[in-house]
PDB file of C-alpha atoms in Angstrom:
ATOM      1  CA  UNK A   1       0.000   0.000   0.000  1.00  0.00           C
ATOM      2  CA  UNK A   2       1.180   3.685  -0.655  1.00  0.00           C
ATOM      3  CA  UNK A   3       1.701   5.661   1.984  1.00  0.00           C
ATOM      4  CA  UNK A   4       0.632   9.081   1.407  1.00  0.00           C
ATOM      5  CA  UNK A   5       1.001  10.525   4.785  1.00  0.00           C
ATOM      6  CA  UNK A   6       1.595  14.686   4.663  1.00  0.00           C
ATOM      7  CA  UNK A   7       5.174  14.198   5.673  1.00  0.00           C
ATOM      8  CA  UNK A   8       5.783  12.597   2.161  1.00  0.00           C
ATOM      9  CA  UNK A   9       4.169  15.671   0.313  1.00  0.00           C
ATOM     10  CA  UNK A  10       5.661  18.286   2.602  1.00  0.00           C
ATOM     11  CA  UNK A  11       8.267  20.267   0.126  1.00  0.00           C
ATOM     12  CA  UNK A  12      11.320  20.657   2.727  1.00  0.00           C
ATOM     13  CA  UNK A  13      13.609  23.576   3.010  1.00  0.00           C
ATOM     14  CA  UNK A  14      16.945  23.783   4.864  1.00  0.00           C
ATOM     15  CA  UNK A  15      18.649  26.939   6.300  1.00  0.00           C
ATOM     16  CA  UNK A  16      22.333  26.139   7.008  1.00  0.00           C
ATOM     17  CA  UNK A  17      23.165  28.152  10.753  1.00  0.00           C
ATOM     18  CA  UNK A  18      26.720  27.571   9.337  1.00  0.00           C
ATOM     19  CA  UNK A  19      26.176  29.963   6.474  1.00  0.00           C
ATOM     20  CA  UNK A  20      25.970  32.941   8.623  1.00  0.00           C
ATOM     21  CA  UNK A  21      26.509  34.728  12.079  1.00  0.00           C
ATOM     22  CA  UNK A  22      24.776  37.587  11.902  1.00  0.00           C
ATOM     23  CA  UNK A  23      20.678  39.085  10.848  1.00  0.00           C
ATOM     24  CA  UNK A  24      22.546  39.773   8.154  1.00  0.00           C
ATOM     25  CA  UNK A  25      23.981  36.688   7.011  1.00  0.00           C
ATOM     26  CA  UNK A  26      19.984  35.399   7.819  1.00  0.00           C
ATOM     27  CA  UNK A  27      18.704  37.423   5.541  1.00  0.00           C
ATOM     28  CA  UNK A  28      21.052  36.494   2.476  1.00  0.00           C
ATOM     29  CA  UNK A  29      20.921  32.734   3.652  1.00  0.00           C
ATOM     30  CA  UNK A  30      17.141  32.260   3.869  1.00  0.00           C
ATOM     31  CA  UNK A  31      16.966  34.791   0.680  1.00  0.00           C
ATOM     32  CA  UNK A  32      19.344  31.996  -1.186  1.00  0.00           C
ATOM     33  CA  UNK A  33      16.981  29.139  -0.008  1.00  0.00           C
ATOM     34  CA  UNK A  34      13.694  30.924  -0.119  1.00  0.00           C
ATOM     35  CA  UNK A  35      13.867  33.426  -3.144  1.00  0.00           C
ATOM     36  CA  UNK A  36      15.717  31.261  -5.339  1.00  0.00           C
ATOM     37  CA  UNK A  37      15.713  32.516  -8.891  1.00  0.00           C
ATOM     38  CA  UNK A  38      14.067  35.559  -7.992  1.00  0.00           C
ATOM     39  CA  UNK A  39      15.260  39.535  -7.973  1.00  0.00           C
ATOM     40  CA  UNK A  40      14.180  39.848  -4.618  1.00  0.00           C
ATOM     41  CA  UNK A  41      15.814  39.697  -1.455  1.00  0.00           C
ATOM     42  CA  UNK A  42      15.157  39.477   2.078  1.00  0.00           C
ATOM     43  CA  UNK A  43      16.015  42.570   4.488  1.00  0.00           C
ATOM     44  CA  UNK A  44      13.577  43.103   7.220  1.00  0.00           C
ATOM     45  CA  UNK A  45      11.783  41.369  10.111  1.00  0.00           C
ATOM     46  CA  UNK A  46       8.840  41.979   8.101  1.00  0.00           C
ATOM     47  CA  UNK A  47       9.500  40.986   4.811  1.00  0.00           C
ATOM     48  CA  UNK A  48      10.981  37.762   5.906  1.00  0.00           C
ATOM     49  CA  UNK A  49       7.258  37.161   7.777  1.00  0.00           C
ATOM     50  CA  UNK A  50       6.028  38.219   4.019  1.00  0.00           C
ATOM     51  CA  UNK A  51       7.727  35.687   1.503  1.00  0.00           C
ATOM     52  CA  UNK A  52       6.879  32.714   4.059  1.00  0.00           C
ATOM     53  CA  UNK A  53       3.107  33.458   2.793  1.00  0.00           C
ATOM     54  CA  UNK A  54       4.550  31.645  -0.500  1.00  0.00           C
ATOM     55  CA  UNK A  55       3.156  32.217  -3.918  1.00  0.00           C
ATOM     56  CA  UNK A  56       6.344  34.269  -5.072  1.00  0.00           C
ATOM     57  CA  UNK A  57       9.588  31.705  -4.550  1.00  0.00           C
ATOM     58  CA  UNK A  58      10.072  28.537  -4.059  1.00  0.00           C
ATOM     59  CA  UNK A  59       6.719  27.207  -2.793  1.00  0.00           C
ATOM     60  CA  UNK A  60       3.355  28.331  -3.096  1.00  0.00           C
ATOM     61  CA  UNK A  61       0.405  29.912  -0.923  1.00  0.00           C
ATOM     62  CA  UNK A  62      -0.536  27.652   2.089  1.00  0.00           C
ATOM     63  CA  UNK A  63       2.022  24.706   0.351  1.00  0.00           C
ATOM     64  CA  UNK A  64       2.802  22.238   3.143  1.00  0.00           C
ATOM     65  CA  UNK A  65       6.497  22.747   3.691  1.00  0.00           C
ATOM     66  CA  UNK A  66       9.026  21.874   6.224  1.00  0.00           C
ATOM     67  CA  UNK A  67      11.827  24.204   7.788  1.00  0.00           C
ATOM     68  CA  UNK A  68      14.975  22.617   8.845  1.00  0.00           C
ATOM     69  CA  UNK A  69      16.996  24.656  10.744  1.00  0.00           C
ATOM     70  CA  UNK A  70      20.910  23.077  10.782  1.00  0.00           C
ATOM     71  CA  UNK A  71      22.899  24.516  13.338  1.00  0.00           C
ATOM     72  CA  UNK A  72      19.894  26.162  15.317  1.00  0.00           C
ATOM     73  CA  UNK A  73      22.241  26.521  18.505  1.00  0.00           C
ATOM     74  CA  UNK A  74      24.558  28.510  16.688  1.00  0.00           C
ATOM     75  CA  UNK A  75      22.186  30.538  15.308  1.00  0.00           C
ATOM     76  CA  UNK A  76      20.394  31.045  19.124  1.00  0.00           C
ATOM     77  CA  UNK A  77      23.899  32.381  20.285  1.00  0.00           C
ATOM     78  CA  UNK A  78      24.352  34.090  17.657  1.00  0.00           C
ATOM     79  CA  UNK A  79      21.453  35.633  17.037  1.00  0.00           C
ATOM     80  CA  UNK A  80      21.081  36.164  20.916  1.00  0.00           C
ATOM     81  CA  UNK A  81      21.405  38.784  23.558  1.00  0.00           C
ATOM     82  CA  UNK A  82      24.074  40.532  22.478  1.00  0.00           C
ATOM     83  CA  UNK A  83      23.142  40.793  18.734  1.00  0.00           C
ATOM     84  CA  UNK A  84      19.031  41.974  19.773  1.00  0.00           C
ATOM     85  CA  UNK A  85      20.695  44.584  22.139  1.00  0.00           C
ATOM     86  CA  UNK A  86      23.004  45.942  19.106  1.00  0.00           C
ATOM     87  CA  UNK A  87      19.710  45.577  16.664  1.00  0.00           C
ATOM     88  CA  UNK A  88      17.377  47.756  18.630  1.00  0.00           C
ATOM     89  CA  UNK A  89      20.195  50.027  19.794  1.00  0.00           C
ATOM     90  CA  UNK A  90      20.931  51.209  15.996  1.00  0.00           C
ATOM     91  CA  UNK A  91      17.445  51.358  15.012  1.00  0.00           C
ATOM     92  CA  UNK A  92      17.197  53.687  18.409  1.00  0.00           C
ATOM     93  CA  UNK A  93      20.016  55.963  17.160  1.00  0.00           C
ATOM     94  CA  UNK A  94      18.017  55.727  13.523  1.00  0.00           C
ATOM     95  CA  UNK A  95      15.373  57.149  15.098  1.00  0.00           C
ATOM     96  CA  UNK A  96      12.475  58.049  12.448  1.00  0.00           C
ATOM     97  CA  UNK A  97      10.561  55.927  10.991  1.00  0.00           C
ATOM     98  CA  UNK A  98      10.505  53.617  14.089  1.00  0.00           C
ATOM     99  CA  UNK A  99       8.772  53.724  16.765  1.00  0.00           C
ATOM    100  CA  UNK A 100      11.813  54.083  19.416  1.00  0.00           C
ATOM    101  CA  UNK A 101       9.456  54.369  22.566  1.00  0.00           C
ATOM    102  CA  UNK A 102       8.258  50.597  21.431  1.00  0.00           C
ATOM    103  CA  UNK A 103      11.927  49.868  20.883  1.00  0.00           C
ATOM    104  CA  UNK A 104      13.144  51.327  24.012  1.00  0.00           C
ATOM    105  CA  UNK A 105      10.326  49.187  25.912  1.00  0.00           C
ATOM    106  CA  UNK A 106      11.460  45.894  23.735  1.00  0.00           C
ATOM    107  CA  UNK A 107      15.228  46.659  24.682  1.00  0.00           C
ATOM    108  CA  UNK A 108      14.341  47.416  28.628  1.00  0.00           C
ATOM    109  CA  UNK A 109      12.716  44.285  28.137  1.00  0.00           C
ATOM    110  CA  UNK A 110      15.835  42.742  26.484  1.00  0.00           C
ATOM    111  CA  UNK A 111      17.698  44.066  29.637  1.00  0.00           C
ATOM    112  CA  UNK A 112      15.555  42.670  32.040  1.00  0.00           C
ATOM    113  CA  UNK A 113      15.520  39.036  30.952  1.00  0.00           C
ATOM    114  CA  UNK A 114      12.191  39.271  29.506  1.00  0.00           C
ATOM    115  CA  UNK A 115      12.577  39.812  25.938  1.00  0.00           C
ATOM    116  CA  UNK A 116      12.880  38.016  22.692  1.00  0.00           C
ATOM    117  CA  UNK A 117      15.989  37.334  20.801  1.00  0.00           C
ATOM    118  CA  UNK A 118      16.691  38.059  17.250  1.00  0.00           C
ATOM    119  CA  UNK A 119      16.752  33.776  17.314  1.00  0.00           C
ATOM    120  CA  UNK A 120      12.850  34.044  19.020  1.00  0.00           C
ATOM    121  CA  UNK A 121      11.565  36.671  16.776  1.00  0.00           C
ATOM    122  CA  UNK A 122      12.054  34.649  13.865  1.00  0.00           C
ATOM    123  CA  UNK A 123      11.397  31.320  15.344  1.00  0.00           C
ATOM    124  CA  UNK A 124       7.903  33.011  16.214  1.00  0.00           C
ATOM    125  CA  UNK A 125       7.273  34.509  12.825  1.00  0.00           C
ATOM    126  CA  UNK A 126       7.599  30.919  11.245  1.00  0.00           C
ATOM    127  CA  UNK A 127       5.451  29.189  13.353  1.00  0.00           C
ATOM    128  CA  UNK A 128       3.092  31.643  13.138  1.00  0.00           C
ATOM    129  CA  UNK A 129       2.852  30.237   9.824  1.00  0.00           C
ATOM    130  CA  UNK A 130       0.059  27.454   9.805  1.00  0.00           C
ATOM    131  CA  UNK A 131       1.273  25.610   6.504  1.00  0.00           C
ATOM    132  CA  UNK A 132       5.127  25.451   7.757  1.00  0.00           C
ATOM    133  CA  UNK A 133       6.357  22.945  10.448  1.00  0.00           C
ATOM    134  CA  UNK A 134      10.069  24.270  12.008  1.00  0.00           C
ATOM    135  CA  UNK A 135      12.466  21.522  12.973  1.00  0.00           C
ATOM    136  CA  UNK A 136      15.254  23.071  14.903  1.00  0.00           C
ATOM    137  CA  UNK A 137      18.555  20.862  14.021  1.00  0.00           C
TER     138      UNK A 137
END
């Protein structure tokens, strides 16, 4: 008999934690993987949340597809205290257009021990997408 089950059908996508060190380096590395064959790139929080609705890289809208993170510790120390303090520092000193009263409460947060990481931000934003399952590796 054939099995059919979802994982068989799930298209699977690996981000390498090797590849980079830095938001940076995340950007360009899930860009590679994500926007292959495409003129568009990756450069924001907000855009990565965008292209993980599908329909304009490598899988489609609502696709099943599976995330696998290589090298997720890495990327957690990496992408950890020391790199969110640095991120919402500069886009302090930016100033407009972002809020920096939200970012000075996110970074107080940071500070305290309460906050997200760079690593938890985008950990969140993918599994706030429904169609994608996140293996950390």
């Amino acid at each position: 008999m054939l099995n059919t089950s979802n994982n068989n059908t799930r298209k699977m996508i690996v981000i390498h934690g090797g590849h980079f060190s830095s938001l940076d380096g995340f950007y360009e590395e899930v860009s590679k993987v994500l926007m292959k064959d495409t003129d568009w790139e990756v450069g924001t929080l907000d855009g990565f949340d965008d292209i993980l609705y599908g329909g304009f890289g490598v899988f489609e809208n609502k696709e099943e597809i599976e995330i696998i993170w290589k090298g997720a510790q890495k990327s957690k120390e990496d992408l950890g205290f020391k790199a969110t303090r640095e991120f919402y520092e500069n886009k302090i000193k930016q100033g407009k257009p972002f809020n920096t009263e939200l970012i000075q409460q996110k970074l107080d947060d940071l500070n305290e021990g309460k906050g997200q990481t760079l690593f938890d931000i985008l950990v969140e934003i993918i599994e706030s997408h429904k169609n994608i399952t996140l293996k950390l590796d």
